[in-house]
PDB file of C-alpha atoms in Angstrom:
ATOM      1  CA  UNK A   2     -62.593 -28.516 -42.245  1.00 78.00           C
ATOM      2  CA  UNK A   3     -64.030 -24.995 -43.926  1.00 85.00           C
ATOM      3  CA  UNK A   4     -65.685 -27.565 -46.706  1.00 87.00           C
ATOM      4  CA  UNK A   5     -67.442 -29.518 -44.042  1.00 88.00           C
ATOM      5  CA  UNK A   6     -68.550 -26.451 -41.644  1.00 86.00           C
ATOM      6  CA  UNK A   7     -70.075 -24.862 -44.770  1.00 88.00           C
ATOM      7  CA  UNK A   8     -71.650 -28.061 -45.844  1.00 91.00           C
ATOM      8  CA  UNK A   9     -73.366 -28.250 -42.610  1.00 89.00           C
ATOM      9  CA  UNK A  10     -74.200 -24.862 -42.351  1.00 89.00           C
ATOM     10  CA  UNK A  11     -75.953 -25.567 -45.362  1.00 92.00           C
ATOM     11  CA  UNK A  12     -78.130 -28.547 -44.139  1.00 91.00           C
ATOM     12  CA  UNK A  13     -78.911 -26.550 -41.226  1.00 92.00           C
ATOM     13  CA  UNK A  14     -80.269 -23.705 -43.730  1.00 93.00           C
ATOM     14  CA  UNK A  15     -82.279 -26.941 -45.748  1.00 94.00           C
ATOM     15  CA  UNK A  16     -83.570 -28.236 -42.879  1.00 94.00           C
ATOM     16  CA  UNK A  17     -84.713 -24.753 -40.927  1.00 94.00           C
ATOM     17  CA  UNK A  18     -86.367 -24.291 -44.875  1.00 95.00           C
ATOM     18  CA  UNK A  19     -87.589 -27.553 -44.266  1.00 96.00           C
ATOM     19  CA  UNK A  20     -89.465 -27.203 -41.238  1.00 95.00           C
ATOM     20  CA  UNK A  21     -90.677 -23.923 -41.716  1.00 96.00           C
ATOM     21  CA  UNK A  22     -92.465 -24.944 -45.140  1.00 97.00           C
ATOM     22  CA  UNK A  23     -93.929 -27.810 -42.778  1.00 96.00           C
ATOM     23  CA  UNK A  24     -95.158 -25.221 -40.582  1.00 96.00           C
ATOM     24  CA  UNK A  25     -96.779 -23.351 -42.884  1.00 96.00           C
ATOM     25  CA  UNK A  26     -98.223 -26.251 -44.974  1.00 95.00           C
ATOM     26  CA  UNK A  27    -100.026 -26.889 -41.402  1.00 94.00           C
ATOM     27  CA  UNK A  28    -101.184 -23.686 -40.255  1.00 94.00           C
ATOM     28  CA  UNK A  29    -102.949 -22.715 -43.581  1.00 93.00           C
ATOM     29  CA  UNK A  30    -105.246 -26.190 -43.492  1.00 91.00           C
ATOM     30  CA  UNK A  31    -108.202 -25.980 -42.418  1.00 89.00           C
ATOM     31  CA  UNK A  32    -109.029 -27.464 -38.523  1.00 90.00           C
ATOM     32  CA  UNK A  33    -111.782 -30.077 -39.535  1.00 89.00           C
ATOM     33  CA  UNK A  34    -109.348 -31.285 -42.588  1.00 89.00           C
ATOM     34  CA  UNK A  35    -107.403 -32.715 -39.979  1.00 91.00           C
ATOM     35  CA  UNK A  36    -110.622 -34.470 -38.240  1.00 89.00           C
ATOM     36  CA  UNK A  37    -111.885 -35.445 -41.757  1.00 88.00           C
ATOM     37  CA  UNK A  38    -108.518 -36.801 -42.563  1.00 88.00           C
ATOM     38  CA  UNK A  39    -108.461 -39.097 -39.280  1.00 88.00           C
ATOM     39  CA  UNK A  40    -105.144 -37.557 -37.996  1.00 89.00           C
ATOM     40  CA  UNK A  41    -104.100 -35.390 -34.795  1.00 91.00           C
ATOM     41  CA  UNK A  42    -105.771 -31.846 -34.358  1.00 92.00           C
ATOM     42  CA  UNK A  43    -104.413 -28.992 -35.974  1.00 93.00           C
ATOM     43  CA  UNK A  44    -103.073 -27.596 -32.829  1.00 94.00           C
ATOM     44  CA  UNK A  45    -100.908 -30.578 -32.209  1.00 95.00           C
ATOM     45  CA  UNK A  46     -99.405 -30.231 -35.469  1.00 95.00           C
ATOM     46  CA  UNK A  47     -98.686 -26.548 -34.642  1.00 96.00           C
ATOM     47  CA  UNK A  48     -97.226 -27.250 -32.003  1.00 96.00           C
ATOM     48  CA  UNK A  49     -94.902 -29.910 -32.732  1.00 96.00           C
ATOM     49  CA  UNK A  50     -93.538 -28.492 -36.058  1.00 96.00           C
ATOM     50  CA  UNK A  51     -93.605 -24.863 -34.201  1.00 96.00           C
ATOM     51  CA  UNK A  52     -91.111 -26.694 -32.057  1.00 96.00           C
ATOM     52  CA  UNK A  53     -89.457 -28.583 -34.394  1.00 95.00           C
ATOM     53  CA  UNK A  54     -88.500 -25.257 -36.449  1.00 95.00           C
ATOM     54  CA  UNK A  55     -87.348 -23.497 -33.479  1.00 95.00           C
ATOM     55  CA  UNK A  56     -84.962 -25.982 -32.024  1.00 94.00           C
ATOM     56  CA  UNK A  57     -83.577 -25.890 -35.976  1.00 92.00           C
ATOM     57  CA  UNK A  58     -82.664 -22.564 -35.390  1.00 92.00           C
ATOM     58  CA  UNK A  59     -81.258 -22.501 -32.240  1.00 92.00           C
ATOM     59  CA  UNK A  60     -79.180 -26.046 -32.000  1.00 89.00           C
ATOM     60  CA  UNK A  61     -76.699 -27.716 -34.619  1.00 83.00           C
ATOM     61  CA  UNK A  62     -77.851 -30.150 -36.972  1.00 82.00           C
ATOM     62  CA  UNK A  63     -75.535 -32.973 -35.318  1.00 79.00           C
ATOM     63  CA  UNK A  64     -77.590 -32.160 -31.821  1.00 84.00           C
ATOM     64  CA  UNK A  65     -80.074 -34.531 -30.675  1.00 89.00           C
ATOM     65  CA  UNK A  66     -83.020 -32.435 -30.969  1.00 90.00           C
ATOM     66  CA  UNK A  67     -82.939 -31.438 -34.612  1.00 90.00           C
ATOM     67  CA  UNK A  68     -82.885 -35.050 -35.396  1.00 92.00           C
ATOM     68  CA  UNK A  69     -86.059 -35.226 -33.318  1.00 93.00           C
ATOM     69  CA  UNK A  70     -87.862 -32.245 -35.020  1.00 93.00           C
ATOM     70  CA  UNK A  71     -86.714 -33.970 -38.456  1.00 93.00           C
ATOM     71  CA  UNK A  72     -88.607 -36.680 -37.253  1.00 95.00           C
ATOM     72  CA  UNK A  73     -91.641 -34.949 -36.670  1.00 95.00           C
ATOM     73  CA  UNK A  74     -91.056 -32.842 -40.124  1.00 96.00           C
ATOM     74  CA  UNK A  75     -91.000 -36.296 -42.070  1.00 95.00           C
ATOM     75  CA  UNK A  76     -94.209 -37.693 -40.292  1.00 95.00           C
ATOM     76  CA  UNK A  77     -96.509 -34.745 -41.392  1.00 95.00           C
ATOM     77  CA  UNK A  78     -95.014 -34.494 -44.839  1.00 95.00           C
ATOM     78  CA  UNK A  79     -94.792 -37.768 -45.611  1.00 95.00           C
ATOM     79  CA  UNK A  80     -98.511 -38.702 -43.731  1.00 94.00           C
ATOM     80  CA  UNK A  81    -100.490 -36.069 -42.673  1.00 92.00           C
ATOM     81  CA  UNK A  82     -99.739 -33.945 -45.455  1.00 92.00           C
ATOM     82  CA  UNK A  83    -101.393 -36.144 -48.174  1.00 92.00           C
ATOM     83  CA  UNK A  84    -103.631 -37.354 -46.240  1.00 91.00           C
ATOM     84  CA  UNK A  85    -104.934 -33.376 -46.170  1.00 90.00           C
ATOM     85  CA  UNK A  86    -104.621 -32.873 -50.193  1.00 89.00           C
ATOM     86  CA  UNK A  87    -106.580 -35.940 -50.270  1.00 88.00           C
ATOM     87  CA  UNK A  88    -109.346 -34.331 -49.089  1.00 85.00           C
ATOM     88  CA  UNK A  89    -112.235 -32.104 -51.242  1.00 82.00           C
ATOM     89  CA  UNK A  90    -110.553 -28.769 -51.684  1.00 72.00           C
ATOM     90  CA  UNK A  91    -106.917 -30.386 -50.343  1.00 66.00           C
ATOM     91  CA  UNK A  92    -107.711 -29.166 -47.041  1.00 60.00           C
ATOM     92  CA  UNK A  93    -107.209 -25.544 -47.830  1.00 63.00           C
ATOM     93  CA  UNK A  94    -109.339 -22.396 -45.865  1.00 58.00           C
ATOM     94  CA  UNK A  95    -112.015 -21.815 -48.222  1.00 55.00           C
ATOM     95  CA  UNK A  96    -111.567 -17.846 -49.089  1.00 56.00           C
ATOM     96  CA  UNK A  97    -113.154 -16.597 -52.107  1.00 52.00           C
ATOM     97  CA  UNK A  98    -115.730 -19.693 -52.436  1.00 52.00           C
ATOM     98  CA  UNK A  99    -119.382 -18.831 -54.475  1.00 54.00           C
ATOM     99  CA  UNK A 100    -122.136 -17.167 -52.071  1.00 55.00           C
ATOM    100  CA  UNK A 101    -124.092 -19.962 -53.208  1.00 55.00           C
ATOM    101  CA  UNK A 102    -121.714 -23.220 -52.009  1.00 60.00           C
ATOM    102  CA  UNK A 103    -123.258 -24.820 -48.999  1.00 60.00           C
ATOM    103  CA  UNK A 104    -121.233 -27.184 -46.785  1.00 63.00           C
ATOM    104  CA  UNK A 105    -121.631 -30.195 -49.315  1.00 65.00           C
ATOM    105  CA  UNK A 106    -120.797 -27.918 -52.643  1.00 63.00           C
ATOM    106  CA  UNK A 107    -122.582 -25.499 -54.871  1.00 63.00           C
ATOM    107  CA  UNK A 108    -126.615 -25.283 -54.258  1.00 61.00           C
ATOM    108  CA  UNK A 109    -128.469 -25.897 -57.605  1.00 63.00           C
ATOM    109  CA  UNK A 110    -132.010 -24.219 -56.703  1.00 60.00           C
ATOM    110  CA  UNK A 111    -133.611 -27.399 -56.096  1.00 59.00           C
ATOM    111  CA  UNK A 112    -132.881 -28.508 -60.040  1.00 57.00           C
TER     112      UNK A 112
END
């Protein structure tokens, strides 16, 4: 029984990992990528994988709500997720961009 308790402590670990890379992914793309990309607001996402990684740390992985946040986990990686990279600039916060890139890329002075 020690084999299987440290098995699933481990796919408890993977899947908290799992969920909180999800959450991250989401919270660093920018709020009109989600628009642009035809999928939920950026909030929503929060939200659900905010939840999602919280019930992953406080319930077992053979509860019924870690299933349910696994769920939710798959959706955005598997959908939402490329759907976002898809995009010009993969959906990323622009930081650092040229003082010269207006909202449809780089101004060329009119040449």
């Amino acid at each position: 029984m020690q084999g299987f308790a440290g098995f699933m402590s481990l796919l408890s670990l993977a899947l908290i990992v799992f969920s909180g890379f999800a959450l991250v992914d989401a919270a660093i793309r920018r709020e009109d990528g989600y628009r642009a990309a035809g999928k939920q607001t950026k909030p929503f996402w929060m939200i659900i994988l905010g939840l999602a990684f919280v019930v992953n740390l406080i319930f077992p992985i053979l509860a019924f709500l870690p299933i349910i946040g696994l769920v939710a986990t798959i959706v955005y990686m598997v959908d939402v997720r490329p759907a976002l990279r898809s995009l010009p600039g993969g959906g990323r916060s622009r930081r650092g961009g040229s003082s010269s890139d207006g909202p449809y890329g780089p101004y060329n002075g009119g040449r």
